[in-house]
PDB file of C-alpha atoms in Angstrom:
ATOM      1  CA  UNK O  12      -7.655  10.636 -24.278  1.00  0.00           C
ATOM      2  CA  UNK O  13      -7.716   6.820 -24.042  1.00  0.00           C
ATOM      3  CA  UNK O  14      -7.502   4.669 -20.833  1.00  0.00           C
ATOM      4  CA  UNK O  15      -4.138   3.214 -21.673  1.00  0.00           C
ATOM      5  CA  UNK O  16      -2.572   6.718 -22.033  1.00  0.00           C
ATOM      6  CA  UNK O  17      -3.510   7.784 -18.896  1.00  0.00           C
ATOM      7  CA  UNK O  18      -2.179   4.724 -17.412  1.00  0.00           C
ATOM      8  CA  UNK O  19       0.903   5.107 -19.007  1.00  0.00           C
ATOM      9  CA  UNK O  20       1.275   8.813 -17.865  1.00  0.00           C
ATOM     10  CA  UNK O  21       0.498   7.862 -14.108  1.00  0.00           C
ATOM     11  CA  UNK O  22       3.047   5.276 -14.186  1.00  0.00           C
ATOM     12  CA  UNK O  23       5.650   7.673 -14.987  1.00  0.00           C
ATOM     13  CA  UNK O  24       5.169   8.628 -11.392  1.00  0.00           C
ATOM     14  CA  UNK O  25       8.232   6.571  -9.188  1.00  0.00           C
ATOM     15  CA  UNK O  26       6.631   5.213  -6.431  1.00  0.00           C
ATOM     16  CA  UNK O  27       6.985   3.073  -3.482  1.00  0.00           C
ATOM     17  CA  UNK O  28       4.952  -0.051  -3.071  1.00  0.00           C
ATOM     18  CA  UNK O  29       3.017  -1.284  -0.682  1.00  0.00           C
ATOM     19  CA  UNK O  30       0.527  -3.812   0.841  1.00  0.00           C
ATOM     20  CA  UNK O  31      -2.493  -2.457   2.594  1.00  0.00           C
ATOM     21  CA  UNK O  32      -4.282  -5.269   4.504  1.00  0.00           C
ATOM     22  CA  UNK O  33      -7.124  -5.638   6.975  1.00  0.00           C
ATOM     23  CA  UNK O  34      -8.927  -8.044   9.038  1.00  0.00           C
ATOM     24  CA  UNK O  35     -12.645  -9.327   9.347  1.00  0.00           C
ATOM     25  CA  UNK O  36     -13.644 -12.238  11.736  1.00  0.00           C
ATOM     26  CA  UNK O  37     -10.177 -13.682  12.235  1.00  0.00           C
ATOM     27  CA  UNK O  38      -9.293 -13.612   8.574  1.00  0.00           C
ATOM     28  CA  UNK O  39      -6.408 -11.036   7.050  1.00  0.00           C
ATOM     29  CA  UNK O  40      -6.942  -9.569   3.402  1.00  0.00           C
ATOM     30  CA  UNK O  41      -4.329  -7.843   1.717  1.00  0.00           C
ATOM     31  CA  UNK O  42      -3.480  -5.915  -1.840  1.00  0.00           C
ATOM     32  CA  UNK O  43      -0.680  -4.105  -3.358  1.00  0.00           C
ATOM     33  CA  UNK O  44      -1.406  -0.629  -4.066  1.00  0.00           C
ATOM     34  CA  UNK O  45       1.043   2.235  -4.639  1.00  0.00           C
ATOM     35  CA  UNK O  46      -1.856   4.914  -4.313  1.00  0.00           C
ATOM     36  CA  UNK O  47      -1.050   6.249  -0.607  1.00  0.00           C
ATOM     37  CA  UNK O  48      -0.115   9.384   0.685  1.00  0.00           C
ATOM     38  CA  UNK O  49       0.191  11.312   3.817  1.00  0.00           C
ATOM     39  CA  UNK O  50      -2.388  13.981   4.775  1.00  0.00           C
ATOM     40  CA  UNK O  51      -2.235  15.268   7.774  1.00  0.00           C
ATOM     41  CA  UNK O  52       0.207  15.844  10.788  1.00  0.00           C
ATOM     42  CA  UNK O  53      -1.595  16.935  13.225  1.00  0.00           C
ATOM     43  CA  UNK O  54      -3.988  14.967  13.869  1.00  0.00           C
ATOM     44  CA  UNK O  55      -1.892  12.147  11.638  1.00  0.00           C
ATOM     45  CA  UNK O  56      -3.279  11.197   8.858  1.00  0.00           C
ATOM     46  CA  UNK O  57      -3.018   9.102   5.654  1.00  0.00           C
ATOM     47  CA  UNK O  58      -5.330   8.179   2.662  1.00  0.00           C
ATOM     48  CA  UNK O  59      -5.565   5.220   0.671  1.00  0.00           C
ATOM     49  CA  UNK O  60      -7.215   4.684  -3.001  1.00  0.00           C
ATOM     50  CA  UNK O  61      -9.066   1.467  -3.578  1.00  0.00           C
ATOM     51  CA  UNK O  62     -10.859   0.444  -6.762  1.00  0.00           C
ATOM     52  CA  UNK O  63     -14.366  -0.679  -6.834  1.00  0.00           C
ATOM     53  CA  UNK O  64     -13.145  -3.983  -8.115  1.00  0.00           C
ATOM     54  CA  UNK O  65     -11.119  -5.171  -5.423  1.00  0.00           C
ATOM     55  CA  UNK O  66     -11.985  -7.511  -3.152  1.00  0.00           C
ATOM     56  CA  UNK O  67     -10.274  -4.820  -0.419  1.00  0.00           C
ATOM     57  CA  UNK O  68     -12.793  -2.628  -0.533  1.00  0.00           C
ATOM     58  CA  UNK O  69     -15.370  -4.551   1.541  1.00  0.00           C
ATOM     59  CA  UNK O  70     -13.110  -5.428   3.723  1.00  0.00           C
ATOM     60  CA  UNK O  71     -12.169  -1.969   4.893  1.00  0.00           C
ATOM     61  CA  UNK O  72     -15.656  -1.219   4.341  1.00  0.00           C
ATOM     62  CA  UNK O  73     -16.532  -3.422   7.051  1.00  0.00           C
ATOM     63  CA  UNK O  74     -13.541  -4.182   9.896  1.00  0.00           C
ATOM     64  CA  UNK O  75     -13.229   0.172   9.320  1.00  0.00           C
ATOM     65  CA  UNK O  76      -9.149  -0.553   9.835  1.00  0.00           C
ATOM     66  CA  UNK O  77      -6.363  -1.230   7.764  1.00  0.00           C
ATOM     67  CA  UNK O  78      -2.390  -1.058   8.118  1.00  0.00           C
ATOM     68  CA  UNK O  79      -0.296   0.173   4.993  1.00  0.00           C
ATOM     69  CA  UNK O  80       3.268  -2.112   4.696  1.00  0.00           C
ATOM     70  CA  UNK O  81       5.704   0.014   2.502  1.00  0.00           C
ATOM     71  CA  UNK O  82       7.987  -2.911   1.035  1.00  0.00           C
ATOM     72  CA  UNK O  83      11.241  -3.136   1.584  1.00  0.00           C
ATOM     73  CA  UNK O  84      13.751  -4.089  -1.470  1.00  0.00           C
ATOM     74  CA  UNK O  85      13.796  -7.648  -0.661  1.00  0.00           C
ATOM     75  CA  UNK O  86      10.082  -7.853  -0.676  1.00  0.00           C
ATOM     76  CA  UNK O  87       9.312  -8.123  -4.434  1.00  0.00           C
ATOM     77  CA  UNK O  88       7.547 -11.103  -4.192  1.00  0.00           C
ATOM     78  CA  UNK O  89       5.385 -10.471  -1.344  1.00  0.00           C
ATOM     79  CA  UNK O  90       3.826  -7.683  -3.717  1.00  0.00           C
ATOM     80  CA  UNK O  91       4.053 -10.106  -6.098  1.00  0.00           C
ATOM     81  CA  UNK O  92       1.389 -12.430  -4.299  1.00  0.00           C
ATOM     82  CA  UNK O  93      -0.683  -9.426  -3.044  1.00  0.00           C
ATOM     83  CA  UNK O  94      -0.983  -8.041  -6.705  1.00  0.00           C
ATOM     84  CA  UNK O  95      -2.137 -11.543  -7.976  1.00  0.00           C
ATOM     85  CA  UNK O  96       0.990 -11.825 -10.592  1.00  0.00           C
ATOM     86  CA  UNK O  97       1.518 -15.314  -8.614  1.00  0.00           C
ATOM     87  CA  UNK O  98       0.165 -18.139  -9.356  1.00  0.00           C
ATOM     88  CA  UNK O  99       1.245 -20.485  -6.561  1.00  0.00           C
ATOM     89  CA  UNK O 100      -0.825 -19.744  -3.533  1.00  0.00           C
ATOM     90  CA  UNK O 101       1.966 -19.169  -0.196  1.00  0.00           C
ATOM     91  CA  UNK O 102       0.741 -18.698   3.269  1.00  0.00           C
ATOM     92  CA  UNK O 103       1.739 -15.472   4.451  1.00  0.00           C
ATOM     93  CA  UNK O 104       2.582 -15.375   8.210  1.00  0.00           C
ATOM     94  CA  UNK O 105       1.369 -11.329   9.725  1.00  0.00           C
ATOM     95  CA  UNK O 106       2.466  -9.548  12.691  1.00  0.00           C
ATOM     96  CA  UNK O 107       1.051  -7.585  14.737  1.00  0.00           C
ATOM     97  CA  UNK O 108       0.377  -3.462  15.221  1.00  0.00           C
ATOM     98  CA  UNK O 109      -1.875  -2.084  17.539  1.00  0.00           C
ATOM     99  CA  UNK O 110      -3.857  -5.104  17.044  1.00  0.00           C
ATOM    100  CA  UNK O 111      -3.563  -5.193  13.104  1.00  0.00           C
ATOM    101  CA  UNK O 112      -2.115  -7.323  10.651  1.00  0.00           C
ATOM    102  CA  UNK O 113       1.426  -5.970   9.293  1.00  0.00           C
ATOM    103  CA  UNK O 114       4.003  -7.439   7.292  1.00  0.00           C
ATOM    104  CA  UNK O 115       7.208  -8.365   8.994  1.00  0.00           C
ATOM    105  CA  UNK O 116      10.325  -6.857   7.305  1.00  0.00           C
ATOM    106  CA  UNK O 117       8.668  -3.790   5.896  1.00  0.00           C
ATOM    107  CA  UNK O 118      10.266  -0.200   5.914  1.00  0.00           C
ATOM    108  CA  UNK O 119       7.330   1.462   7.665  1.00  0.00           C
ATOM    109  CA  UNK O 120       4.375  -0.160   9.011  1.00  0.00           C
ATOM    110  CA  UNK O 121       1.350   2.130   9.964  1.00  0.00           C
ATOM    111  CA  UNK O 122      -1.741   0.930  11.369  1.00  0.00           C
ATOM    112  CA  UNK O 123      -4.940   3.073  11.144  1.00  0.00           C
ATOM    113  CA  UNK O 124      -8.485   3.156  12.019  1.00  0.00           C
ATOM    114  CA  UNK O 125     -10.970   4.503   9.137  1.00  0.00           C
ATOM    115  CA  UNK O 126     -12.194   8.065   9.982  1.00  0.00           C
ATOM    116  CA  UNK O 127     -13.673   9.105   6.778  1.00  0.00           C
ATOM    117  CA  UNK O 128     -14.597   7.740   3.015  1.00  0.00           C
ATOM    118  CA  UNK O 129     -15.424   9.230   0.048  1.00  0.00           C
ATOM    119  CA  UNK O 130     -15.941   7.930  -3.109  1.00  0.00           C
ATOM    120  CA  UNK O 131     -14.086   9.544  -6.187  1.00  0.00           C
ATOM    121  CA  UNK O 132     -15.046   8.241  -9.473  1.00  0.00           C
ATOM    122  CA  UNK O 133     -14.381   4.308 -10.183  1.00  0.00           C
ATOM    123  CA  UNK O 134     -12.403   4.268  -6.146  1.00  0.00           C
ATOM    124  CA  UNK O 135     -12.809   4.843  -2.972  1.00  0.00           C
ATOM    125  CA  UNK O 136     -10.845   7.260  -0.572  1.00  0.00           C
ATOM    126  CA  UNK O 137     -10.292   5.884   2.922  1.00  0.00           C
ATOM    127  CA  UNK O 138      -8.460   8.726   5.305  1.00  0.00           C
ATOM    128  CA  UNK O 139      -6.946   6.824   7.945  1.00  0.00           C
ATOM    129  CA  UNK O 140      -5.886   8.106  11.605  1.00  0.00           C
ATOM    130  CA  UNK O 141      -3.021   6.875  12.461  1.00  0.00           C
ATOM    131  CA  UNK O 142      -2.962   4.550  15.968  1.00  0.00           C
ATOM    132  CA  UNK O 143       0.780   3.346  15.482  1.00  0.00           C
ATOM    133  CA  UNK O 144       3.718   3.262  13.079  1.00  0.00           C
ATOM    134  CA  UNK O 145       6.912   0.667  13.363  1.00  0.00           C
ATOM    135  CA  UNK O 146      10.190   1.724  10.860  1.00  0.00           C
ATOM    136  CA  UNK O 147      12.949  -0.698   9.531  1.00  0.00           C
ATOM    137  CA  UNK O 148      16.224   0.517   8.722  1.00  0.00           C
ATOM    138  CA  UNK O 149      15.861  -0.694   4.991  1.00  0.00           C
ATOM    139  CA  UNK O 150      16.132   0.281   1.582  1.00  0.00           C
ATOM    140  CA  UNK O 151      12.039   0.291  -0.383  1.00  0.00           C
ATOM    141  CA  UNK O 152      11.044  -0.849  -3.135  1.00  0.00           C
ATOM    142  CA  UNK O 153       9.550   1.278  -6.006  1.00  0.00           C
ATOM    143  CA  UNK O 154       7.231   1.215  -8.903  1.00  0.00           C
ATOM    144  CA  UNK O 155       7.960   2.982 -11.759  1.00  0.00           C
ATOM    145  CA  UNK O 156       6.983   2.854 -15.857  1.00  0.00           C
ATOM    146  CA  UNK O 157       5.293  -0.592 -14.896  1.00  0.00           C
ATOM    147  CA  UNK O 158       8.669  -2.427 -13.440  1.00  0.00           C
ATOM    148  CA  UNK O 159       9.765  -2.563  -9.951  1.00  0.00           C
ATOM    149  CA  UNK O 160      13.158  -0.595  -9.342  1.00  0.00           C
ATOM    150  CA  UNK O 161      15.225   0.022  -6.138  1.00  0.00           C
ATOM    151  CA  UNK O 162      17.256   2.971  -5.014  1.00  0.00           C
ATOM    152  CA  UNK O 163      20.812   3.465  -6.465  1.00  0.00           C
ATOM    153  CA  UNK O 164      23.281   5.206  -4.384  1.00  0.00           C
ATOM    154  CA  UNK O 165      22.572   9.072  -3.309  1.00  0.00           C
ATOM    155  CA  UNK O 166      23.996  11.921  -5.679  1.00  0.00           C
ATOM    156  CA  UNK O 167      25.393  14.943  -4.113  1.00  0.00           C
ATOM    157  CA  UNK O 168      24.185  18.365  -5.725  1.00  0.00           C
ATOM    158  CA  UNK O 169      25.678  21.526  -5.023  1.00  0.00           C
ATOM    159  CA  UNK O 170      23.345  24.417  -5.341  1.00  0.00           C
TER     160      UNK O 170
END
């Protein structure tokens, strides 16, 4: 099968967005991704997928932390900027987590500390245990069939 098939199948997958970022010497790096998932309760655990392109990977590589922002509705644009679909460069002000950089606004914020990598064909796998996690009361945004999307209201189903 070809490359953009398999693209097109995996975006048929409705996802939420988000920004993972990460800090070396002072200096906050983030990227979109939607590849995220939880792993683990106990201990907590997430994972996070970065290609062997992106200037990310280093990054992580090196501070061996990251947070994961999972957008609100409202926050098109910042994954707009993160994604590189901008073209004018805006300062982005970060908060802070546990000591990381997180995005202000977001539906979940969850800062981690690398405990394991693997690398899995053209990415790498960082599992991250979770040292804190701040929630919004706010509707996400998702990804889905290459367009971004937002919730429409709940459907009750009787079964």
């Amino acid at each position: 099968m070809d490359d953009r098939k398999f693209r097109t199948a995996m975006g048929k997958f409705a996802t939420g967005v988000t920004v993972i970022a990460t800090e070396v010497e002072g200096d906050v790096h983030g990227m979109t991704a939607n590849a995220f998932m939880s792993v683990s309760l106990d201990p907590k655990l997430v994972v996070i997928s970065i290609g062997e392109k992106a200037k990310i990977l280093n990054k992580i590589k090196e501070s061996k932390i990251f947070t994961v922002n999972i957008l609100a509705a409202d926050q098109q644009e910042l994954s707009m900027i993160f994604a590189g679909q901008l073209k004018e460069h805006k300062e982005v002000a970060f908060d802070r987590l546990d000591g990381k950089p997180v995005l202000a606004g977001a539906v979940a914020q969850i800062a981690c500390e690398v405990s394991a990598e693997h690398v899995e064909g053209d990415h790498t796998l960082f599992i991250g245990k979770v040292t804190d996690i701040h929630l919004e009361d706010a509707e996400p945004l998702l990804f889905y069939n290459g367009k971004y999307r937002s919730l429409t209201e709940e459907r009750t189903v009787t079964v």
